[in-house]
Short mmCIF file of C-alpha atoms in Angstrom, two decimals:
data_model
loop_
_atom_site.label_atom_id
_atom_site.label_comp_id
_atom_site.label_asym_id
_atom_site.label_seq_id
_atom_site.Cartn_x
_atom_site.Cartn_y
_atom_site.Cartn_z
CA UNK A 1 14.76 15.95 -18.04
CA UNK A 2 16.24 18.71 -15.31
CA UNK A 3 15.42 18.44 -11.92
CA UNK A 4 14.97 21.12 -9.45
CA UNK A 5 18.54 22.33 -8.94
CA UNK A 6 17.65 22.95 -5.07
CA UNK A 7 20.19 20.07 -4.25
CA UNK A 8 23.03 21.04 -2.14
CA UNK A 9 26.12 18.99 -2.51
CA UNK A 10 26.47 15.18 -3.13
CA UNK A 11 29.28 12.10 -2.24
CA UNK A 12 29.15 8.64 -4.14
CA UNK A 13 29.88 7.06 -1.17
CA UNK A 14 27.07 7.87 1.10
CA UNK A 15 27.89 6.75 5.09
CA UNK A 16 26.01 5.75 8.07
CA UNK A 17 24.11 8.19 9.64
CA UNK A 18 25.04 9.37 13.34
CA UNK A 19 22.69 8.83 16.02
CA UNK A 20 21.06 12.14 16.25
CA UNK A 21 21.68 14.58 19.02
CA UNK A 22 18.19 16.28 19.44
CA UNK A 23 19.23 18.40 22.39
CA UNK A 24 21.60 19.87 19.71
CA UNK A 25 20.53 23.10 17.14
CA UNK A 26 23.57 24.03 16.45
CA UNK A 27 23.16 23.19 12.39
CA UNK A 28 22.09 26.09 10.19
CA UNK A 29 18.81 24.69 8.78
CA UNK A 30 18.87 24.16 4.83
CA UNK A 31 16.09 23.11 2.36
CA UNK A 32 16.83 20.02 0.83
CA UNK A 33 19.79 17.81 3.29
CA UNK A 34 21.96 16.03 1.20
CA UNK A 35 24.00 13.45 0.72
CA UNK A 36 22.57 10.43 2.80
CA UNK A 37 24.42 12.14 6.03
CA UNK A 38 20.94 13.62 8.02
CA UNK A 39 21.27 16.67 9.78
CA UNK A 40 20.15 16.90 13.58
CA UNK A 41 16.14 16.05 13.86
CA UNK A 42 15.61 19.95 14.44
CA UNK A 43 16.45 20.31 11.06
CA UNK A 44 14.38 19.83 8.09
CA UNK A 45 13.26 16.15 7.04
CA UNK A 46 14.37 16.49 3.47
CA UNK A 47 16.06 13.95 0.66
CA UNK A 48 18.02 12.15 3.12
CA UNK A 49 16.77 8.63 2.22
CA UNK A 50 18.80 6.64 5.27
CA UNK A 51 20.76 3.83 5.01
CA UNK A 52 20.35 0.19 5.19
CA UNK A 53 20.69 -0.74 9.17
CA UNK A 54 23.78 -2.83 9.54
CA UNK A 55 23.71 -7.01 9.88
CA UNK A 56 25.65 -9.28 11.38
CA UNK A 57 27.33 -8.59 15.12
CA UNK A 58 26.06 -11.78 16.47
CA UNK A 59 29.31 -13.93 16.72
CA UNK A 60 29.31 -17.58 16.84
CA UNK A 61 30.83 -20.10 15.29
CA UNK A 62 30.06 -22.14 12.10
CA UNK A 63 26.68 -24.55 12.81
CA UNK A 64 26.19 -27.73 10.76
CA UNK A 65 22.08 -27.20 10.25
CA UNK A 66 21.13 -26.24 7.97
CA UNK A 67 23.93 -25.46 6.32
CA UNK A 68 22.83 -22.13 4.51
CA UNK A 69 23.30 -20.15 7.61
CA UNK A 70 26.04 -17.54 7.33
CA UNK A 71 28.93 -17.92 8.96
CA UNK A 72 29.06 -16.46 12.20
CA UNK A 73 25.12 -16.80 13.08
CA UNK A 74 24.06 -16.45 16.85
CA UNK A 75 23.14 -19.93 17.87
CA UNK A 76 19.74 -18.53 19.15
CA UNK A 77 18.84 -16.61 15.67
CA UNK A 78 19.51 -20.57 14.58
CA UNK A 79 17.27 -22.09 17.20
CA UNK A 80 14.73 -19.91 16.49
CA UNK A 81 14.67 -21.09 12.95
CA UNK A 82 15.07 -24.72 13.97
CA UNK A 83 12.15 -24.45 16.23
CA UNK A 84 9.23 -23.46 14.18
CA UNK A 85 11.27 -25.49 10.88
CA UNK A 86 9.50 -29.00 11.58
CA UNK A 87 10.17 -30.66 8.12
CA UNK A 88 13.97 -29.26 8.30
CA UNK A 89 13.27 -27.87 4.73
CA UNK A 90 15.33 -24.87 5.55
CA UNK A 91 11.98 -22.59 4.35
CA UNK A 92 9.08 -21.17 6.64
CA UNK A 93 6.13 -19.48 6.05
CA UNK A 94 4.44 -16.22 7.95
CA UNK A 95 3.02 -18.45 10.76
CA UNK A 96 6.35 -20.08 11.28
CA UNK A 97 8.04 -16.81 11.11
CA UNK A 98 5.76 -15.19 13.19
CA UNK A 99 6.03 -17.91 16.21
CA UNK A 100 9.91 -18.11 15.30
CA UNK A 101 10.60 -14.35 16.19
CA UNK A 102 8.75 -14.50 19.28
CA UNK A 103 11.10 -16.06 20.99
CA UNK A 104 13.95 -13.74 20.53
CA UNK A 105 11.40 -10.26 20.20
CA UNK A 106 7.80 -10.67 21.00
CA UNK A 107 4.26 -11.94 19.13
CA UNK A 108 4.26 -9.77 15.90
CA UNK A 109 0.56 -9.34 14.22
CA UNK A 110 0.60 -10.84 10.83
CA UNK A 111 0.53 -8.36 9.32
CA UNK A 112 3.34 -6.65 10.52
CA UNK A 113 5.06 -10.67 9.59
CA UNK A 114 3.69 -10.45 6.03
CA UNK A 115 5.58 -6.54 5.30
CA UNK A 116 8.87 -8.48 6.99
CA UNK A 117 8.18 -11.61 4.64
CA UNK A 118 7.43 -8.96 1.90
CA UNK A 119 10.62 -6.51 2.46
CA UNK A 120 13.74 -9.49 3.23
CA UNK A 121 12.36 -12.51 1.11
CA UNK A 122 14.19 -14.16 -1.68
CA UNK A 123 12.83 -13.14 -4.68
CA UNK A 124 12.81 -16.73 -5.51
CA UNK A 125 10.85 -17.95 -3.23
CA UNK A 126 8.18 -15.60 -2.72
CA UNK A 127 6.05 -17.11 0.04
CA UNK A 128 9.01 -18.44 2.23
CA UNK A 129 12.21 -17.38 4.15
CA UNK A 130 15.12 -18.97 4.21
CA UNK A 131 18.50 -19.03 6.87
CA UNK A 132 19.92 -16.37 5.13
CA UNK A 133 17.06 -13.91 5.50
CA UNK A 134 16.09 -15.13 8.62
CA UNK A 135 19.30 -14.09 9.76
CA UNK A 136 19.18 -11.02 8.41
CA UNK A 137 15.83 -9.93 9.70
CA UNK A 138 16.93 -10.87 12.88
CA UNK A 139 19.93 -8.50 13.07
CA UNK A 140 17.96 -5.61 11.51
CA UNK A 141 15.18 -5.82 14.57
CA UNK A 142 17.40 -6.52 16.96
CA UNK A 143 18.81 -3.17 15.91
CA UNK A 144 15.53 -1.76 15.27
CA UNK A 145 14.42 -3.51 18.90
CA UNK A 146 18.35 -0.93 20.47
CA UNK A 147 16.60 2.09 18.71
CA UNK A 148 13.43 1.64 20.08
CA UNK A 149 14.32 1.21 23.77
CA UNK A 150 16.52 4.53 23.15
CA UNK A 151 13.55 6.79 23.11
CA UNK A 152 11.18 4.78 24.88
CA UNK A 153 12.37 6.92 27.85
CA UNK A 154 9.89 5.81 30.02
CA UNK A 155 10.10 1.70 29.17
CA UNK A 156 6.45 1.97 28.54
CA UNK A 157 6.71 0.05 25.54
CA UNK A 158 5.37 2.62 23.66
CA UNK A 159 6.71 5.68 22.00
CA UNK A 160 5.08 8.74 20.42
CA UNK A 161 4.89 10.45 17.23
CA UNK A 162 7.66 12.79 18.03
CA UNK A 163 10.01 9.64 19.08
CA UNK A 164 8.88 7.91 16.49
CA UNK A 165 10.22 10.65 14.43
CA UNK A 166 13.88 10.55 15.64
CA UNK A 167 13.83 6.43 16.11
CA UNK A 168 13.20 6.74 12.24
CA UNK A 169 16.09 9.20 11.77
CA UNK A 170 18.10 7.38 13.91
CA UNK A 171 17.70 4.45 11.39
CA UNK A 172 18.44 6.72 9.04
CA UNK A 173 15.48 7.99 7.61
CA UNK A 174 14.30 11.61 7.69
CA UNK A 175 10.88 11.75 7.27
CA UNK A 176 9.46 14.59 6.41
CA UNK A 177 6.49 16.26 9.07
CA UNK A 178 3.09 15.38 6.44
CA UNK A 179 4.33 11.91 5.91
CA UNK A 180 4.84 11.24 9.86
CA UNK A 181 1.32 12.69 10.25
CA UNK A 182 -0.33 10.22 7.38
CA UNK A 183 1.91 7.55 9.20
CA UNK A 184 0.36 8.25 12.72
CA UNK A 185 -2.85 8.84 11.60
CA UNK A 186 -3.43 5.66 11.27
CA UNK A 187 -3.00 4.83 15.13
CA UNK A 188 -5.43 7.05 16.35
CA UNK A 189 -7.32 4.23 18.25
CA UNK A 190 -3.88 3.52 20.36
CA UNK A 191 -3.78 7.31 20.97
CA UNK A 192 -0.77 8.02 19.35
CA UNK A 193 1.15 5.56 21.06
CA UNK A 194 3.26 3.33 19.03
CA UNK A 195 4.21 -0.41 20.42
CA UNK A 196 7.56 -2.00 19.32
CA UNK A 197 4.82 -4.05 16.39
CA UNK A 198 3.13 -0.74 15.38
CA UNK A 199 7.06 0.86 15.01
CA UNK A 200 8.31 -2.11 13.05
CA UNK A 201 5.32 -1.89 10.80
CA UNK A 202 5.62 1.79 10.80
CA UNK A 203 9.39 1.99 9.99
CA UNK A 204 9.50 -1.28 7.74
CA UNK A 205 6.58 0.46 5.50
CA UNK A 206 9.16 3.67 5.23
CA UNK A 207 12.19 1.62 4.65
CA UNK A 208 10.26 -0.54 1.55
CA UNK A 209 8.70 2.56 0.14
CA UNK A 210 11.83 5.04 0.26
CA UNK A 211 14.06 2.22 -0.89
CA UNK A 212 12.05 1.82 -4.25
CA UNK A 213 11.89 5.57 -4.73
CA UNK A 214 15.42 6.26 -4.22
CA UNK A 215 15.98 3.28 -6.76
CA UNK A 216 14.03 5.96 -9.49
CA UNK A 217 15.52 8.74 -7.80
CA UNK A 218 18.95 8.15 -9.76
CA UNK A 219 19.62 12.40 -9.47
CA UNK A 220 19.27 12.13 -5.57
CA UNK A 221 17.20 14.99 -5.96
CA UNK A 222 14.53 14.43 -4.31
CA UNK A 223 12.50 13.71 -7.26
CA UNK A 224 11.83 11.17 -9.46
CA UNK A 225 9.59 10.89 -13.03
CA UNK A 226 7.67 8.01 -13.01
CA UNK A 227 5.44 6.34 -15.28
CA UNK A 228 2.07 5.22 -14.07
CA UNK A 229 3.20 1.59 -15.02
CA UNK A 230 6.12 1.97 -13.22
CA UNK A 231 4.37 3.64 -10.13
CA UNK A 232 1.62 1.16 -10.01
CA UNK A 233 4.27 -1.71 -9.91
CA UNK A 234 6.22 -0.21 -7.24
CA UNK A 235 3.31 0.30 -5.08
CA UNK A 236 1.22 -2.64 -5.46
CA UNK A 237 3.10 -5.29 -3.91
CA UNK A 238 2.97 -3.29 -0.66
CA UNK A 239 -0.94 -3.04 -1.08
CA UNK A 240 -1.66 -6.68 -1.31
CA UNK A 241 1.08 -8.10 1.12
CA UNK A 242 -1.63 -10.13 3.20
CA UNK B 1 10.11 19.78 -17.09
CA UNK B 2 9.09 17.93 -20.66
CA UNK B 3 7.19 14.52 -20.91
CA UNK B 4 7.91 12.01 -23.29
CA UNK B 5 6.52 12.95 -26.62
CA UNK B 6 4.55 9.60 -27.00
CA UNK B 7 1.08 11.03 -26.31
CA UNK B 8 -1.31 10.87 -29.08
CA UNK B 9 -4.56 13.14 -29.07
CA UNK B 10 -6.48 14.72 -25.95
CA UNK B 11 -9.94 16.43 -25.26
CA UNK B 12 -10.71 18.59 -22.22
CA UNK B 13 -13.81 16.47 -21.96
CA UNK B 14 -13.23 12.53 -21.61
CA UNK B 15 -16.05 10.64 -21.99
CA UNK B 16 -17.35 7.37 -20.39
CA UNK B 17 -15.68 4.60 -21.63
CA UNK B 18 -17.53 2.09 -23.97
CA UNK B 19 -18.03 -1.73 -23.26
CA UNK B 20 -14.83 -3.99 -24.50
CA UNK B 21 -15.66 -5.29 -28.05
CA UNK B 22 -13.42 -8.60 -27.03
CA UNK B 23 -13.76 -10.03 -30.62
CA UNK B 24 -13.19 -7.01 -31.97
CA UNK B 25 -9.10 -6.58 -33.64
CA UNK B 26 -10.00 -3.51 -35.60
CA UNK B 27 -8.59 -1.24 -34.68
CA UNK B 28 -4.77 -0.07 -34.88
CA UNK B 29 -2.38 -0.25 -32.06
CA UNK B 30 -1.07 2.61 -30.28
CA UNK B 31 1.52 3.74 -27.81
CA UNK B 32 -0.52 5.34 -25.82
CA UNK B 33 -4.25 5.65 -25.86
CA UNK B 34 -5.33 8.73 -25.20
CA UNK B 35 -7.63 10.40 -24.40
CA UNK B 36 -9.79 8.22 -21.77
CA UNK B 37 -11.38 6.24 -24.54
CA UNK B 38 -10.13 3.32 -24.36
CA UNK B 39 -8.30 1.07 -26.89
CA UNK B 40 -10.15 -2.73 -27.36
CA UNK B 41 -9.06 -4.79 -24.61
CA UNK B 42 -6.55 -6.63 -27.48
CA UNK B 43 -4.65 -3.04 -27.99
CA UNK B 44 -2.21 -2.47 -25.46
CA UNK B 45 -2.91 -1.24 -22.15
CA UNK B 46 -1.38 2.39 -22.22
CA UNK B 47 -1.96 5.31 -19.93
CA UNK B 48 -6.40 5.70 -20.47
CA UNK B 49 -6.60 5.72 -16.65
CA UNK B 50 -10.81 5.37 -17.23
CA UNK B 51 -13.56 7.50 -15.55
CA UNK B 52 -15.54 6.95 -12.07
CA UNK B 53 -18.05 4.58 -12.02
CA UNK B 54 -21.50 6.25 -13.05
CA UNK B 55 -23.79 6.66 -9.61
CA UNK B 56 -27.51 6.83 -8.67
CA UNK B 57 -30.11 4.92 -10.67
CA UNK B 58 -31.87 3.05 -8.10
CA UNK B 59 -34.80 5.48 -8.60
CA UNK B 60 -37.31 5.49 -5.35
CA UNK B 61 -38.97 8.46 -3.53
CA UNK B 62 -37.48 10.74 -1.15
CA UNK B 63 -37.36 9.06 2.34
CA UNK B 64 -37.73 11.06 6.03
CA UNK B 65 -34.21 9.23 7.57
CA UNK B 66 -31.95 10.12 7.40
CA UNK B 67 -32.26 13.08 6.27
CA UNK B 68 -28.96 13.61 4.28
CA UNK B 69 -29.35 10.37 1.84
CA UNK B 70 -29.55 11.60 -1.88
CA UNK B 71 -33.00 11.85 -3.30
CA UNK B 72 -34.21 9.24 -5.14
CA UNK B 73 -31.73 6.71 -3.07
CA UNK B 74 -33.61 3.42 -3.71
CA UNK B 75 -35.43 1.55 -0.40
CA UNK B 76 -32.91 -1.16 0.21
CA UNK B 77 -30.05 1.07 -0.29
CA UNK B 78 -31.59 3.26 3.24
CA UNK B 79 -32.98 -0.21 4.47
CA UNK B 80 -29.35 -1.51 4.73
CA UNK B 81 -28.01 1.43 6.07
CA UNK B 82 -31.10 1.48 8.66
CA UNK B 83 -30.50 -2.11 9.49
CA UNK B 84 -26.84 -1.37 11.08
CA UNK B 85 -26.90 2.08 12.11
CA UNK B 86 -28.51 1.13 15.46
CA UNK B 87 -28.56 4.24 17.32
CA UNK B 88 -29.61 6.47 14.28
CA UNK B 89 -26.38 8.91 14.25
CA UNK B 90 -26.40 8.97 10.79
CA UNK B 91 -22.95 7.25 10.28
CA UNK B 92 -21.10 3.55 10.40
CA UNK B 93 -18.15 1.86 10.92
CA UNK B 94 -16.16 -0.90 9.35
CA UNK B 95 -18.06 -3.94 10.88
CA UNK B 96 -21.03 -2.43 10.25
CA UNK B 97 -20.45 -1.43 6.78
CA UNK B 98 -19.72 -5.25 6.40
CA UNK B 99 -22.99 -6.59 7.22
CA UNK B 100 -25.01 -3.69 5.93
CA UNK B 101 -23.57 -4.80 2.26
CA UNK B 102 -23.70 -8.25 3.32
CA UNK B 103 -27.57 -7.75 2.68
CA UNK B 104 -27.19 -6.41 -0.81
CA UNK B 105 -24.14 -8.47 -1.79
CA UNK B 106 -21.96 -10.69 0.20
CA UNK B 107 -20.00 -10.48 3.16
CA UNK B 108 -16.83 -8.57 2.24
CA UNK B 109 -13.18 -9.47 3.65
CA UNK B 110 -12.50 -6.58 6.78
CA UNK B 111 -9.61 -5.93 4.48
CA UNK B 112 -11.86 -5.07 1.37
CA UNK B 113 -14.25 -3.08 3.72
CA UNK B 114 -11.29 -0.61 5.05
CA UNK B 115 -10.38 -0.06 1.51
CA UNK B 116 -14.08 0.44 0.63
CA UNK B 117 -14.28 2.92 3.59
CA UNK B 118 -10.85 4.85 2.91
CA UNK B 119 -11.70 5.58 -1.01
CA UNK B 120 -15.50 6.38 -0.13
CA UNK B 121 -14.76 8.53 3.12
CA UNK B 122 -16.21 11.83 3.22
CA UNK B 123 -12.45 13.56 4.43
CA UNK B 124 -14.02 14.94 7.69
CA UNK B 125 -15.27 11.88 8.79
CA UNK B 126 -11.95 9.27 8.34
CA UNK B 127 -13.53 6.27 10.29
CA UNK B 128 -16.86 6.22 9.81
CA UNK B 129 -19.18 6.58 6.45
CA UNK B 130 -22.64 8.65 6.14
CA UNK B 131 -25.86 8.24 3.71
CA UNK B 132 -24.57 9.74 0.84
CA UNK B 133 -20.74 7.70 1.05
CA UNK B 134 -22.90 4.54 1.42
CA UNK B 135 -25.04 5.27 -1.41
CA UNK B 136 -22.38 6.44 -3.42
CA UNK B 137 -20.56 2.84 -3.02
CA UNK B 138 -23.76 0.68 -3.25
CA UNK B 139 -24.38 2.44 -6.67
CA UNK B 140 -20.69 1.56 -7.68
CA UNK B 141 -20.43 -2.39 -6.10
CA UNK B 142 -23.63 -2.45 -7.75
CA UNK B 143 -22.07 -1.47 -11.15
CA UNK B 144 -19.09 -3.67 -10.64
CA UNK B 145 -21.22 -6.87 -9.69
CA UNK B 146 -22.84 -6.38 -13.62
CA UNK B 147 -19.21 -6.29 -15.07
CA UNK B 148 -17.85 -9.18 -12.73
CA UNK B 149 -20.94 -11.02 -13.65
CA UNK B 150 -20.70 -10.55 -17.54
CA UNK B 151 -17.12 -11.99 -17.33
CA UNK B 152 -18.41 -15.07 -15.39
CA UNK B 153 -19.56 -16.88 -17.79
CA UNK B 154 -19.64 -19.90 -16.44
CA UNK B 155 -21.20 -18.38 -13.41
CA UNK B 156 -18.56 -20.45 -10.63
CA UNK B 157 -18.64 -17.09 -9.22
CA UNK B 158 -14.70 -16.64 -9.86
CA UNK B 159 -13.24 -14.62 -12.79
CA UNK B 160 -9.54 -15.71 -14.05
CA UNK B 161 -6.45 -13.02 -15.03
CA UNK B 162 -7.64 -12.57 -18.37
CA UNK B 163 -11.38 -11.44 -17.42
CA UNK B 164 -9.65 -9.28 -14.91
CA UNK B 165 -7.92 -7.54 -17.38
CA UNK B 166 -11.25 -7.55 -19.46
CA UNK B 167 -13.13 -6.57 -16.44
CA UNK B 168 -11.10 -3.75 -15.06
CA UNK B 169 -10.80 -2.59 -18.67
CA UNK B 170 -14.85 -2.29 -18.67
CA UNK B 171 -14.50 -0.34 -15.56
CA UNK B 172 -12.49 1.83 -17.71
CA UNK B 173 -9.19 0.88 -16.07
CA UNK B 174 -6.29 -0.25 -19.10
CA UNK B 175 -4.46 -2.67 -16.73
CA UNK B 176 -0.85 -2.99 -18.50
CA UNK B 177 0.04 -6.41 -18.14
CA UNK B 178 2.88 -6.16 -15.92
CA UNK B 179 0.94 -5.17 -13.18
CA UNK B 180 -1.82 -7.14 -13.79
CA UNK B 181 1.06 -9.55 -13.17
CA UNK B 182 1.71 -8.39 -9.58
CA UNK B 183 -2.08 -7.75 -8.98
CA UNK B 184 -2.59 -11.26 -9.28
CA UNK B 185 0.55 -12.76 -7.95
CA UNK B 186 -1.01 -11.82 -4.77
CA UNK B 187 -3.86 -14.38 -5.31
CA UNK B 188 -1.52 -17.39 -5.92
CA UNK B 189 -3.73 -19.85 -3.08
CA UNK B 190 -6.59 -19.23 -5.27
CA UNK B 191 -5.44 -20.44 -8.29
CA UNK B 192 -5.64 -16.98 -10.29
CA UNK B 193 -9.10 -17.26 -10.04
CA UNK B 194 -11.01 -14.18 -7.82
CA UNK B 195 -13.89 -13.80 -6.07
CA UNK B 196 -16.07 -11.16 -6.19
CA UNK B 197 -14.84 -9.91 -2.87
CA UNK B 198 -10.88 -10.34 -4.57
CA UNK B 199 -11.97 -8.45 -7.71
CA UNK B 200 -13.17 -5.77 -5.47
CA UNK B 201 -10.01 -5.62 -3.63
CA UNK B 202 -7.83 -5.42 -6.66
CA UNK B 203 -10.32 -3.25 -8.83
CA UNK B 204 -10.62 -0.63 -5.84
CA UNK B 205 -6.32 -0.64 -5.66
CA UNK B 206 -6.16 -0.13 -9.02
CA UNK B 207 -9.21 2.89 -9.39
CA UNK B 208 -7.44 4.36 -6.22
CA UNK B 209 -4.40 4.50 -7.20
CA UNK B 210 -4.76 5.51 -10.93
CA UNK B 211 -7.55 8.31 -9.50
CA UNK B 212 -3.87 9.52 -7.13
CA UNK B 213 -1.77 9.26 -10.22
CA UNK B 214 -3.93 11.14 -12.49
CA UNK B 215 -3.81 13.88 -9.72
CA UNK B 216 -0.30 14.79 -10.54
CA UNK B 217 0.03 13.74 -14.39
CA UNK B 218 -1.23 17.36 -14.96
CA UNK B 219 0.16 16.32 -19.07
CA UNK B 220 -1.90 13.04 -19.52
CA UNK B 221 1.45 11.84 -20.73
CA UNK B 222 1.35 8.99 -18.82
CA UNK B 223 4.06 10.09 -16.13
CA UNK B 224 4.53 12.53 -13.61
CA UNK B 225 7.07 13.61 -11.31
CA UNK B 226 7.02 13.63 -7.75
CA UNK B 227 8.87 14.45 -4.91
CA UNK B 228 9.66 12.25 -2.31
CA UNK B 229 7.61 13.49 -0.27
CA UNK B 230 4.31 13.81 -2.28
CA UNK B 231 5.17 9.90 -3.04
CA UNK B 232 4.78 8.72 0.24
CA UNK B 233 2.13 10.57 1.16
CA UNK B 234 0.10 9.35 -1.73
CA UNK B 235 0.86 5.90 -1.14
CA UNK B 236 0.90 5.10 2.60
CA UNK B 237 -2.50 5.81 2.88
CA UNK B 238 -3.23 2.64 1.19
CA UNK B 239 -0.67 0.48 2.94
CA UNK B 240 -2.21 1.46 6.50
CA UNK B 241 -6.07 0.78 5.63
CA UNK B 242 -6.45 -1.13 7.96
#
């Protein structure tokens, strides 16, 4: 199998993206940006998947309940989970998570809860989250939430489609022009204004989706051959999240 | 670019599918079926992505409004349509889709109505659906409610994983099993048995999707490449029904 030889040049040990700099044009544009390092948003939106965002920064020191926290979680990430964890299992469910994040970020729609259940649940348990991914989620909106209030210039609460554009290359993913469009198509009735819940849906729907394609994208190339069973198996459990 | 050499046979002209023979074990096992006739349910469940459902056949006379419904569209097809479309522009929305099929069916989930709406849109009209959409997906729900209802039998109005399989296969869908699998994981609180509003749901994912698919496995090999782009943009249409 040969894939388009349009890639540039590649690293095996992609880094962090920089913040973009979207006063700056000083890149030559190129068709296909490669490895995971993004050029400036006036560039192309091309192959540069993005990179997980990074967890953890919350300091603290070592809490006895429950005991499955990581070391180091922020005593309010813990509260939180405390809170809305009644019967101390150490599990909750999409209400639970949804009232649990409130406190620390605001009232997400279920839906939005049911993509985060979706994309940081334990594959074991499929229908709950535990401390660990609780604390996880946590740290990536609470980077997500630092992003957002970058290029919500006007602390609206809102952005548009063109900061939505370079909050989701800030986080690392390049999105190219027709897949923003399908994106923000979708929130015509809100005028293309996107709330910190329509951006986390938004951005969380990119991450899940790019992350399974790079996984079949083992060339970097842009590319990837995929069976329909494969496809179909890929895509479904995004579908039917609810 | 080569495909897997695993394909069997193919005709420019695929023809309907036939009914499921479920006692039937005649037949050898292949691969791949190909082209979209498919195997009996008990072959495997290879790459015959099936053909549209088969439209019209409500007979009736031509009718004055509105104008642009098909001839021959049957009375309670325009009746239904009538019923909700209260100021006569010729088009509905979501919540009125819902209780215009309410009359001829049941009262769909919102959820299973945006799908209905997004895979029946005509493209110029994204949010709202005309005579000939609505008469279009009566004709279909109406040829799905005969299939759901064969595999009923004990009439609880719920079908189980195996007559989903047999079901979409009738629809002309081959289901292989692994997504089945995640089709249904998604139905857990139910007990893996569906509704007809569920079997909807799931039936509609899986014609969508394949119909996408199909698009771009130009070979009928059963795969197809695709860029990164073209990926997302196939996909996230049906993550953001809603």
């Amino acid at each position: 199998m040969s894939y388009p030889n349009y890639s540039t040049s590649h690293t095996t040990s992609p880094s962090a993206p920089p913040m973009p700099k979207p006063q700056s044009q000083s890149q030559p544009q190129s068709a296909i940006a490669y490895p995971y390092q993004p050029p400036p948003p006036q560039s192309n939106y091309g192959y540069n998947y993005g990179q997980p965002p990074p967890t953890g920064g919350y300091g603290g020191g070592p809490y006895g309940y429950p005991p499955s926290f990581p070391p180091g979680t922020h005593p309010e990430v813990i509260r939180s989970f405390q809170m809305v964890d009644m019967d101390r299992s150490g599990f909750i469910d999409a209400k639970e998570l949804q009232q649990a994040l409130s406190s620390g970020y605001q009232r997400f729609s279920l839906r939005t809860i049911r993509l985060l259940m979706f994309l940081f649940k334990n594959p074991n348990n499929d229908l709950r989250i535990g401390p660990k991914e609780f604390t996880d989620l946590w740290s990536c909106l609470g980077h997500w939430r630092a992003i957002f209030e970058r290029f919500d210039r006007d602390r609206s609460g809102k952005i548009d489609a063109t900061e939505l554009r370079d909050a989701l290359y800030s986080l690392g993913y390049a999105v190219p022009p027709s897949v923003l469009q399908v994106l923000i198509s979708k929130y015509d009735e809100q005028r293309g204004q996107l709330s910190f819940d329509c951006f986390v849906e938004c951005g969380m729907i990119v991450k899940g989706l790019t992350e399974k394609f790079k996984e079949k994208d083992t060339q970097y190339s842009g590319s990837a051959t995929l069976s329909y069973e494969t496809f179909m198996t890929m895509v479904i459990p995004f579908l039917v999240a609810e």
